[in-house]
PDB file of C-alpha atoms in Angstrom:
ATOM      1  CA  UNK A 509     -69.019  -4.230  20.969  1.00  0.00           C
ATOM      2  CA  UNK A 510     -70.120  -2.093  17.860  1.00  0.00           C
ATOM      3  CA  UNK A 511     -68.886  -2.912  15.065  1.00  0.00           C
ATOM      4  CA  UNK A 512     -67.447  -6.573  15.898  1.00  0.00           C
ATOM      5  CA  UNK A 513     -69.252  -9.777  14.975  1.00  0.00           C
ATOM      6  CA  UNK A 514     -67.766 -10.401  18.368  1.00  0.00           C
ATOM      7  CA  UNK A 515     -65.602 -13.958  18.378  1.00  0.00           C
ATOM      8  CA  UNK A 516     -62.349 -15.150  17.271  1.00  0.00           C
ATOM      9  CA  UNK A 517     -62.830 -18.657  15.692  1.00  0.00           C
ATOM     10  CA  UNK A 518     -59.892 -21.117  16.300  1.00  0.00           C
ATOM     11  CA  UNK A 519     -58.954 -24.123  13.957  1.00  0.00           C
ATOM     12  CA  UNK A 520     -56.695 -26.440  14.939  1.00  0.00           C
ATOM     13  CA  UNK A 521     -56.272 -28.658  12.111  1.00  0.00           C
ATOM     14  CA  UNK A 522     -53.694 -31.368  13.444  1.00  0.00           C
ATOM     15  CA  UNK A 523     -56.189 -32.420  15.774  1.00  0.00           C
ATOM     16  CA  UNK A 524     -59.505 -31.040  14.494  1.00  0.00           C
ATOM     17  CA  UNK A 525     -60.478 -28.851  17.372  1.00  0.00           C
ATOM     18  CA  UNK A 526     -62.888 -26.324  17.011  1.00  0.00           C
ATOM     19  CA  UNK A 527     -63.805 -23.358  19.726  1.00  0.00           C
ATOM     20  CA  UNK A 528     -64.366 -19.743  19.297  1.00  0.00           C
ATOM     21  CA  UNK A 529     -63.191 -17.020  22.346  1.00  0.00           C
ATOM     22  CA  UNK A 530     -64.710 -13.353  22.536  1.00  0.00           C
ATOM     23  CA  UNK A 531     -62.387 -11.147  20.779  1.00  0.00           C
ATOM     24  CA  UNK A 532     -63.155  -7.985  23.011  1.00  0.00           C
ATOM     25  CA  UNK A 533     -60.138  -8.691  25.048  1.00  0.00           C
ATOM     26  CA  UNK A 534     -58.169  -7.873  22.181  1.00  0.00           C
ATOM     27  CA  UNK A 535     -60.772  -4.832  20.434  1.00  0.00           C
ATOM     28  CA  UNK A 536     -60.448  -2.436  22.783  1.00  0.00           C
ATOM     29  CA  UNK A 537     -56.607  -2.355  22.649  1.00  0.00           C
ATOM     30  CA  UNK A 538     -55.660  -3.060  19.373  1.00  0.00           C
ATOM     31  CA  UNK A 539     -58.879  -2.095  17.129  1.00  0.00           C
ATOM     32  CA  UNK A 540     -59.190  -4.987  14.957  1.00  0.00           C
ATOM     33  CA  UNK A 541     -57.800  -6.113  11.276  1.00  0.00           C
ATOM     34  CA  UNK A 542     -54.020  -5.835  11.457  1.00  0.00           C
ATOM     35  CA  UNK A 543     -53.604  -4.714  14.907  1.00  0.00           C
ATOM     36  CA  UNK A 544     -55.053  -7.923  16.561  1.00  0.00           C
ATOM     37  CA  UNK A 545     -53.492 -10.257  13.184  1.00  0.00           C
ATOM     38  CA  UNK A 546     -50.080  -8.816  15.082  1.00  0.00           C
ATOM     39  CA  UNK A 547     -51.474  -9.051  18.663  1.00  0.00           C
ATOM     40  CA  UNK A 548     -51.793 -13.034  17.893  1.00  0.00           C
ATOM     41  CA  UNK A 549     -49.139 -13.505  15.672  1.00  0.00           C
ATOM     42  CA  UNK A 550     -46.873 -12.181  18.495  1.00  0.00           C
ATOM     43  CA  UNK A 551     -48.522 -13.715  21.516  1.00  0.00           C
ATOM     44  CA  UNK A 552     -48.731 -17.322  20.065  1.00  0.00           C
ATOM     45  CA  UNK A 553     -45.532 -17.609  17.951  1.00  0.00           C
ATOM     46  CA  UNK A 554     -42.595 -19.072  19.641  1.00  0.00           C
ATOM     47  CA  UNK A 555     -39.147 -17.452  19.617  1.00  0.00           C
ATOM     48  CA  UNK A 556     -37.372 -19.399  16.319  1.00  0.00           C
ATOM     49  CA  UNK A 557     -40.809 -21.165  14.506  1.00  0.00           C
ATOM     50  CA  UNK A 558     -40.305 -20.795  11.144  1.00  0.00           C
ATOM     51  CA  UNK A 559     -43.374 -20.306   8.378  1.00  0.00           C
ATOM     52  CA  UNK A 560     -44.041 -23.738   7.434  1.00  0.00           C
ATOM     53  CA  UNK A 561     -44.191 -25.731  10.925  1.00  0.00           C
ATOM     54  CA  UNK A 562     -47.451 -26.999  11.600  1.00  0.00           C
ATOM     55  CA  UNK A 563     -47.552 -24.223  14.799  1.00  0.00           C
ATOM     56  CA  UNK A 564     -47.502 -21.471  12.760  1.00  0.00           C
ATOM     57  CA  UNK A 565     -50.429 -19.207  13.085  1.00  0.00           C
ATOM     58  CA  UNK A 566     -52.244 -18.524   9.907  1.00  0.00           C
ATOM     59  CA  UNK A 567     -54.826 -15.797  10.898  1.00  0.00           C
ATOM     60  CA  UNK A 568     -57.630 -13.989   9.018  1.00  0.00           C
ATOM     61  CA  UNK A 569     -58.592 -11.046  10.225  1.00  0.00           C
ATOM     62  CA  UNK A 570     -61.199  -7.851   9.904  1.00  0.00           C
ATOM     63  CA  UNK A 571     -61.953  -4.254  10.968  1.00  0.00           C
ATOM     64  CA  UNK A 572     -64.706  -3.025  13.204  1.00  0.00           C
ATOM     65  CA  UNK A 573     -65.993  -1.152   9.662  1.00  0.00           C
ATOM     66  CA  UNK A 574     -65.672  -4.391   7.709  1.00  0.00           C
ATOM     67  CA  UNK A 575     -69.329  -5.181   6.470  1.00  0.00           C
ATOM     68  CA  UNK A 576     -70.574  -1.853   7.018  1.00  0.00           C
ATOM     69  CA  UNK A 577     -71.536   0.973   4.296  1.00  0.00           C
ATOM     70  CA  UNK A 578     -68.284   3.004   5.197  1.00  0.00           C
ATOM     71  CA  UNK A 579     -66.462   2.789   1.764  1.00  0.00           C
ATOM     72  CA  UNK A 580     -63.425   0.748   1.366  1.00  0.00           C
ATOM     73  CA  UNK A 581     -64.608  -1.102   4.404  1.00  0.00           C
ATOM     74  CA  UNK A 582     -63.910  -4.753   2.683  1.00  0.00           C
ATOM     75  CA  UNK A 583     -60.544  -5.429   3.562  1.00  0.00           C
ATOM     76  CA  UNK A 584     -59.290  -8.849   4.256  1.00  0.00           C
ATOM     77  CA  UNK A 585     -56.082  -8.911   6.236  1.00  0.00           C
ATOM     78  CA  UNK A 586     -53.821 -12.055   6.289  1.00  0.00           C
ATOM     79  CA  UNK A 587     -50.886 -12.711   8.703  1.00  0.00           C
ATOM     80  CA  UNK A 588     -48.624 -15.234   9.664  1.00  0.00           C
ATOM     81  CA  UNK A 589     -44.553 -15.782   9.552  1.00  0.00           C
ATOM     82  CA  UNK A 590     -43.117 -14.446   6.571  1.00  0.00           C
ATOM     83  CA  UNK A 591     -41.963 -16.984   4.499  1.00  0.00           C
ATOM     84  CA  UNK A 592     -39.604 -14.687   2.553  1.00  0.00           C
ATOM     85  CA  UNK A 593     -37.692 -13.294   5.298  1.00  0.00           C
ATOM     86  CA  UNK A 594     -39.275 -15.235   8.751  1.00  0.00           C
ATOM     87  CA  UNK A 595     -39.943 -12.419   9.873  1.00  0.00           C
ATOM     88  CA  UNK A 596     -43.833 -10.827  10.316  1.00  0.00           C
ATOM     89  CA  UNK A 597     -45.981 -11.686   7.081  1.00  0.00           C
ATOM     90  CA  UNK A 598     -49.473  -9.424   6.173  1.00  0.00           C
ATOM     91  CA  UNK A 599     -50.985  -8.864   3.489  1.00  0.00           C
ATOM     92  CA  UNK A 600     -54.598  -7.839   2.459  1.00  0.00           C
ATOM     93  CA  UNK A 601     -57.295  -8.243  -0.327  1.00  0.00           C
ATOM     94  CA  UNK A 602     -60.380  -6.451  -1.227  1.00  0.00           C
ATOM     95  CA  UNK A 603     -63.759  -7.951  -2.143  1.00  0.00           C
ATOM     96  CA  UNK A 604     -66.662 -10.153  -0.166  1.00  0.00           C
ATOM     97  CA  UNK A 605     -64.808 -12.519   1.737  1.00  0.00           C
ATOM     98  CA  UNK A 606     -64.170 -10.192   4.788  1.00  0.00           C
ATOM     99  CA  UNK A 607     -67.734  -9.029   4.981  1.00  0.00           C
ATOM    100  CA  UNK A 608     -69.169 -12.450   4.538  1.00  0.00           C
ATOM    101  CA  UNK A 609     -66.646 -13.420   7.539  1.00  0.00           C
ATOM    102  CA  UNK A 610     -68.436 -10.988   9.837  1.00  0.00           C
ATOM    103  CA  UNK A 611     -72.012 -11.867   8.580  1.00  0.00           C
ATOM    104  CA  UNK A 612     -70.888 -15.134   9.826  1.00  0.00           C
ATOM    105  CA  UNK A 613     -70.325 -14.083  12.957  1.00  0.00           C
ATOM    106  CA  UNK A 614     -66.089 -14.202  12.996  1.00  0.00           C
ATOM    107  CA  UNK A 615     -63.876 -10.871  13.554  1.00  0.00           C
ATOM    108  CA  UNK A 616     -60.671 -13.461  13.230  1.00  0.00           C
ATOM    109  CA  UNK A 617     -59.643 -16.678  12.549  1.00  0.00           C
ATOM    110  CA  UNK A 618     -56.582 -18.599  13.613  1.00  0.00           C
ATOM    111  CA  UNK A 619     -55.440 -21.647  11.325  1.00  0.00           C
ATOM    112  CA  UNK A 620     -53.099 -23.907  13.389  1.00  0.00           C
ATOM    113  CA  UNK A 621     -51.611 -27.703  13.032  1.00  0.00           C
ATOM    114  CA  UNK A 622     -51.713 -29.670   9.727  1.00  0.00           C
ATOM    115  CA  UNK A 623     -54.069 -31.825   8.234  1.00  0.00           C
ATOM    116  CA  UNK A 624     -52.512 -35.195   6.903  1.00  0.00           C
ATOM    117  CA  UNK A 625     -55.070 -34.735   3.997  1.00  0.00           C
ATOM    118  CA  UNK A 626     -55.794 -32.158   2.004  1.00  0.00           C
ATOM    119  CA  UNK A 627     -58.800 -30.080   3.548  1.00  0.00           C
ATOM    120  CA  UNK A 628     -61.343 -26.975   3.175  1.00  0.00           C
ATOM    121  CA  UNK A 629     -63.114 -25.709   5.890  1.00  0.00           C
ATOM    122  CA  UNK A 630     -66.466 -24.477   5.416  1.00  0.00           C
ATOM    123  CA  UNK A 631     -68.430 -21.892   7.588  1.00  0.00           C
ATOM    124  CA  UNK A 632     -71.904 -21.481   7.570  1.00  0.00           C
ATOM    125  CA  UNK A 633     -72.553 -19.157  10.803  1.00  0.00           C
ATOM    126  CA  UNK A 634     -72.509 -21.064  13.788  1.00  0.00           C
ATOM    127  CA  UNK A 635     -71.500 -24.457  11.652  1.00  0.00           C
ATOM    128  CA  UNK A 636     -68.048 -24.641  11.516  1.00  0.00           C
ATOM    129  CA  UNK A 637     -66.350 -27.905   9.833  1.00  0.00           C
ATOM    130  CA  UNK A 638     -63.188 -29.125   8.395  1.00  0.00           C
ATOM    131  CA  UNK A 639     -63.851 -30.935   5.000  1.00  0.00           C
ATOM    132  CA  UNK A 640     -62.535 -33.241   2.974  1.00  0.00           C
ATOM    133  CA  UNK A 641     -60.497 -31.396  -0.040  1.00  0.00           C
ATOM    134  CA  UNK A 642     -58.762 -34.540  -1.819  1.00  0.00           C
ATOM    135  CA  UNK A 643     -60.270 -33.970  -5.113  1.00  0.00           C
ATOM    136  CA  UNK A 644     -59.826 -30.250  -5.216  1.00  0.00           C
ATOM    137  CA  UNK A 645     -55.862 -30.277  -4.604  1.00  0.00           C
ATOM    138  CA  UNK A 646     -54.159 -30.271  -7.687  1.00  0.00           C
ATOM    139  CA  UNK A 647     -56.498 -27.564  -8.845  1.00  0.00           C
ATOM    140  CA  UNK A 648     -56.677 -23.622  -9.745  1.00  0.00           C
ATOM    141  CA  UNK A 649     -57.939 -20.843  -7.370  1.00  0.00           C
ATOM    142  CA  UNK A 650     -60.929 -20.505 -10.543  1.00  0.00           C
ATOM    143  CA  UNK A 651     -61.835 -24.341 -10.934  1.00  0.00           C
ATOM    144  CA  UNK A 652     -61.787 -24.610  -6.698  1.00  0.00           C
ATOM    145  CA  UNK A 653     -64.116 -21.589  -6.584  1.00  0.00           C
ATOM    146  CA  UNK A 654     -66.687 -23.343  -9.011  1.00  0.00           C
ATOM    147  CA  UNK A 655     -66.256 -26.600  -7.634  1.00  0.00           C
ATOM    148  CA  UNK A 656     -66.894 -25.629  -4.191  1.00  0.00           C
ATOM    149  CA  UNK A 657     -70.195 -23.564  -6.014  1.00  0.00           C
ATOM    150  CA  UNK A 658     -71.288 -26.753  -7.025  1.00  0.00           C
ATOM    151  CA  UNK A 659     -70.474 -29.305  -4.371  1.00  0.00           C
ATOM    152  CA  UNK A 660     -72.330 -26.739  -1.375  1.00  0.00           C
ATOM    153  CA  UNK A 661     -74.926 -25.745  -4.087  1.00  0.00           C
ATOM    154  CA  UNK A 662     -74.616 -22.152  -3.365  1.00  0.00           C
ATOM    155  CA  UNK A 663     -73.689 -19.501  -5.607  1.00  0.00           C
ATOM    156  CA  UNK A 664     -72.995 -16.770  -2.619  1.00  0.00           C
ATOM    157  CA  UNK A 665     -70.626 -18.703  -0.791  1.00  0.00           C
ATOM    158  CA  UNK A 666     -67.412 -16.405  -0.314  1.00  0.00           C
ATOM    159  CA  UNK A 667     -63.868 -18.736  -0.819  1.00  0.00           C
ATOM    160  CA  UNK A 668     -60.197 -18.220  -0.219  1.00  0.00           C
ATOM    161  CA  UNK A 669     -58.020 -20.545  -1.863  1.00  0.00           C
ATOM    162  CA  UNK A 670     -55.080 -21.757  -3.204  1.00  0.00           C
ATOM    163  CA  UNK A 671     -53.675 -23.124  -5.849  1.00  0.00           C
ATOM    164  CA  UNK A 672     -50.955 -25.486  -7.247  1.00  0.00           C
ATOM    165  CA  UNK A 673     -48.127 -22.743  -6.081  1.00  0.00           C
ATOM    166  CA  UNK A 674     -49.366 -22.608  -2.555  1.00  0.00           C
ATOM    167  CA  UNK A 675     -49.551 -26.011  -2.624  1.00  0.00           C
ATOM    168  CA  UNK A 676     -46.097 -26.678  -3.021  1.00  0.00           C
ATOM    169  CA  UNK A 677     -44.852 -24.478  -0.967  1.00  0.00           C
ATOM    170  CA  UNK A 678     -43.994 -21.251  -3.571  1.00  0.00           C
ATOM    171  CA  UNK A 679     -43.214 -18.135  -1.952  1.00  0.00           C
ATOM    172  CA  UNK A 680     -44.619 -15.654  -4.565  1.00  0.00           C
ATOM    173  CA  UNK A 681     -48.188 -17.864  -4.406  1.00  0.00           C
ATOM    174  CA  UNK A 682     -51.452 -15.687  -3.402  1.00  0.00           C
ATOM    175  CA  UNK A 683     -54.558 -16.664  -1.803  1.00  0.00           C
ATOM    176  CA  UNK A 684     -57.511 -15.772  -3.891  1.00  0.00           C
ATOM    177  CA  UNK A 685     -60.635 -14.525  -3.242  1.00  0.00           C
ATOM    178  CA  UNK A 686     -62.875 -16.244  -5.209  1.00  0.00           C
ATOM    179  CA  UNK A 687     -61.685 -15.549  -8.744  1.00  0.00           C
ATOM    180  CA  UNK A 688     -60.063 -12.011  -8.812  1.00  0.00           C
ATOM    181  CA  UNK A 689     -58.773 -10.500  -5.025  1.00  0.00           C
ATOM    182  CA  UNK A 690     -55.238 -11.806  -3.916  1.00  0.00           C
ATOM    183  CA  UNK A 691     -53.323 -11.656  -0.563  1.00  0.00           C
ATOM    184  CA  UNK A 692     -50.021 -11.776  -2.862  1.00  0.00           C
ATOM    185  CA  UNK A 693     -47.577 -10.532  -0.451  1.00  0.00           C
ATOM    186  CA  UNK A 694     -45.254 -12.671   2.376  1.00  0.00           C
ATOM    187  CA  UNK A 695     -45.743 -16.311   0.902  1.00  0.00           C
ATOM    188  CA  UNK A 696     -49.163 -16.720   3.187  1.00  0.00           C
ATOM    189  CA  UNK A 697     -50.112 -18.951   0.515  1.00  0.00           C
ATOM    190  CA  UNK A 698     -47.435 -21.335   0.780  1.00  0.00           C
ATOM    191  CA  UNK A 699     -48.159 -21.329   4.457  1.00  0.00           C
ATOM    192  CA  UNK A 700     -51.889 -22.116   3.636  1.00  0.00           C
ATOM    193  CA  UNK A 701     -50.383 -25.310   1.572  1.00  0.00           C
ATOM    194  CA  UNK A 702     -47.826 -26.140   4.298  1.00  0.00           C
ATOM    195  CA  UNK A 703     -51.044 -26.867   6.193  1.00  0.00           C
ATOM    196  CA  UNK A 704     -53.039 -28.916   3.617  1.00  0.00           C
ATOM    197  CA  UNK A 705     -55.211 -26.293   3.697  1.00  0.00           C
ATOM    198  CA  UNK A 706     -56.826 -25.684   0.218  1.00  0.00           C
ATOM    199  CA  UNK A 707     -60.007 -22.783   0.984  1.00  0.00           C
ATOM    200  CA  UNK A 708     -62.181 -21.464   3.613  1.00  0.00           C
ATOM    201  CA  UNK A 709     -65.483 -20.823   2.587  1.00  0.00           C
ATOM    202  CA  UNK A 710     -68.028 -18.874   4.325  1.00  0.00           C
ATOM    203  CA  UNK A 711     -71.162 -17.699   4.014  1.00  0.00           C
ATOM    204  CA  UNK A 712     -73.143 -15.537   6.565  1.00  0.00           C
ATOM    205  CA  UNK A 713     -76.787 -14.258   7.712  1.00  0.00           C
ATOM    206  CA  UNK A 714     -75.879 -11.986  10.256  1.00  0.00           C
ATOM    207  CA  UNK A 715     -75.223  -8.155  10.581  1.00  0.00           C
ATOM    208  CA  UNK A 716     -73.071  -5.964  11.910  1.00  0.00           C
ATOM    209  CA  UNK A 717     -74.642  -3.155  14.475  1.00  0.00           C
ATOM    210  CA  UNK A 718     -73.158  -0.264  14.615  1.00  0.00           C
ATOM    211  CA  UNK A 719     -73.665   2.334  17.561  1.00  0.00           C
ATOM    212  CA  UNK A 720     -75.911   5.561  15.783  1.00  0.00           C
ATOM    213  CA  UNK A 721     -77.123   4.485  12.448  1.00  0.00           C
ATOM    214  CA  UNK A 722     -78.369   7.691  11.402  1.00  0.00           C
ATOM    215  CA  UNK A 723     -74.761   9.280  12.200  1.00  0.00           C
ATOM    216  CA  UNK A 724     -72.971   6.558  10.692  1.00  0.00           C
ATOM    217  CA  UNK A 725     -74.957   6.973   7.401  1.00  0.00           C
ATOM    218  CA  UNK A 726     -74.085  10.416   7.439  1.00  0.00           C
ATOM    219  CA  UNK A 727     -70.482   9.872   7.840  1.00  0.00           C
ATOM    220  CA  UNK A 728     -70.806   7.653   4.669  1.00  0.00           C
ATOM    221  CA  UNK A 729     -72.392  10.126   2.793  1.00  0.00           C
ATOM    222  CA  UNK A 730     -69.646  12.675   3.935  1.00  0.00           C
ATOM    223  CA  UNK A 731     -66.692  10.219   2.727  1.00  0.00           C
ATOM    224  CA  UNK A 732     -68.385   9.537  -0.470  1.00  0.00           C
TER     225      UNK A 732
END
């Protein structure tokens, strides 16, 4: 499909599973971004879960223009029960981390489970792994974005975190993009904390292809 990096990658993080599935089951219906966040918040949510069971889906998500040259194309969009009103929770935030999550070949990712210790999980294209995030929990969105600079000796690496709010659990904490977007909205950070969960990092080589180049760069040039 144009447009999509073309897989949904799935973390489980109770039992550290890994395993991707094509998302064009779920494109052609329901676009991408918030539309299939919803589609998967609804179809694997269970009547009466509330936001901080292990269960709870916590899913990333992009658009089919995310990483292209189409402006205001970098959305990031965040779902998962609302830990406000447990009801449905999105949010969004602007910046890198969305394209980098296509360049890495993702459209979507679906946190599950809990880790019983504090964890990051790092994404490198096809290299997907659950790290351990011991000596990072405690600390702020900034020093967790420079640490994790240091320790994967990269200086492009694209992090969401949290920070000592999400960790325990309050309902007005964001998740960061490195030092200055936020997904503030619907407590998704305290649901990120609920599940030991302190970043995801990613950093990607790919593309994304779109279907007529030389039309889509006019459309760009026509928006701008």
């Amino acid at each position: 499909l144009y447009g999509y990096a073309g897989k949904i990658l799935r973390v489980n993080l109770s039992t550290g599973q890994i395993s991707t599935q094509p998302v064009q089951e779920y494109a052609r219906k329901w676009l991408g971004g918030r539309g299939i966040n919803l589609r998967l918040l609804y179809d694997e949510s269970r009547p009466g879960i509330t936001p901080f069971e292990p269960n709870n889906p916590l899913i990333f998500g992009t658009g089919p223009m995310t990483g292209t040259l189409v402006p205001g194309s970098c959305r990031l969009e965040v779902a998962s029960k609302n830990a406000f009103s447990n009801g449905i929770g999105s949010s969004d935030a602007g910046g890198f981390f969305a394209p980098e999550m296509k360049y890495a070949g993702y459209d979507h990712i679906v946190v599950t489970g809990r880790s019983k210790l504090p964890v990051y999980l790092w994404i490198k294209d096809e290299k997907v792994e659950i790290r351990d995030a011991t000596g990072l929990w405690g600390k702020t969105t900034w020093d967790t974005y420079e640490g994790l600079r240091e320790e994967l000796s990269d200086d492009n690496i694209q992090v969401a975190s949290i920070g000592p709010a999400g960790e325990n659990l309050v309902r007005s904490a964001a998740i960061i993009m490195n030092r200055s977007r936020a997904a503030a909205k619907c407590g998704l950070a305290a649901v990120m904390g609920s599940k030991n969960l302190k970043a995801i990092v990613v950093r990607g080589t790919g593309t994304v292809d779109v279907a007529d180049p030389k039309e889509h760069m006019h459309m760009v040039k026509q928006v701008y």
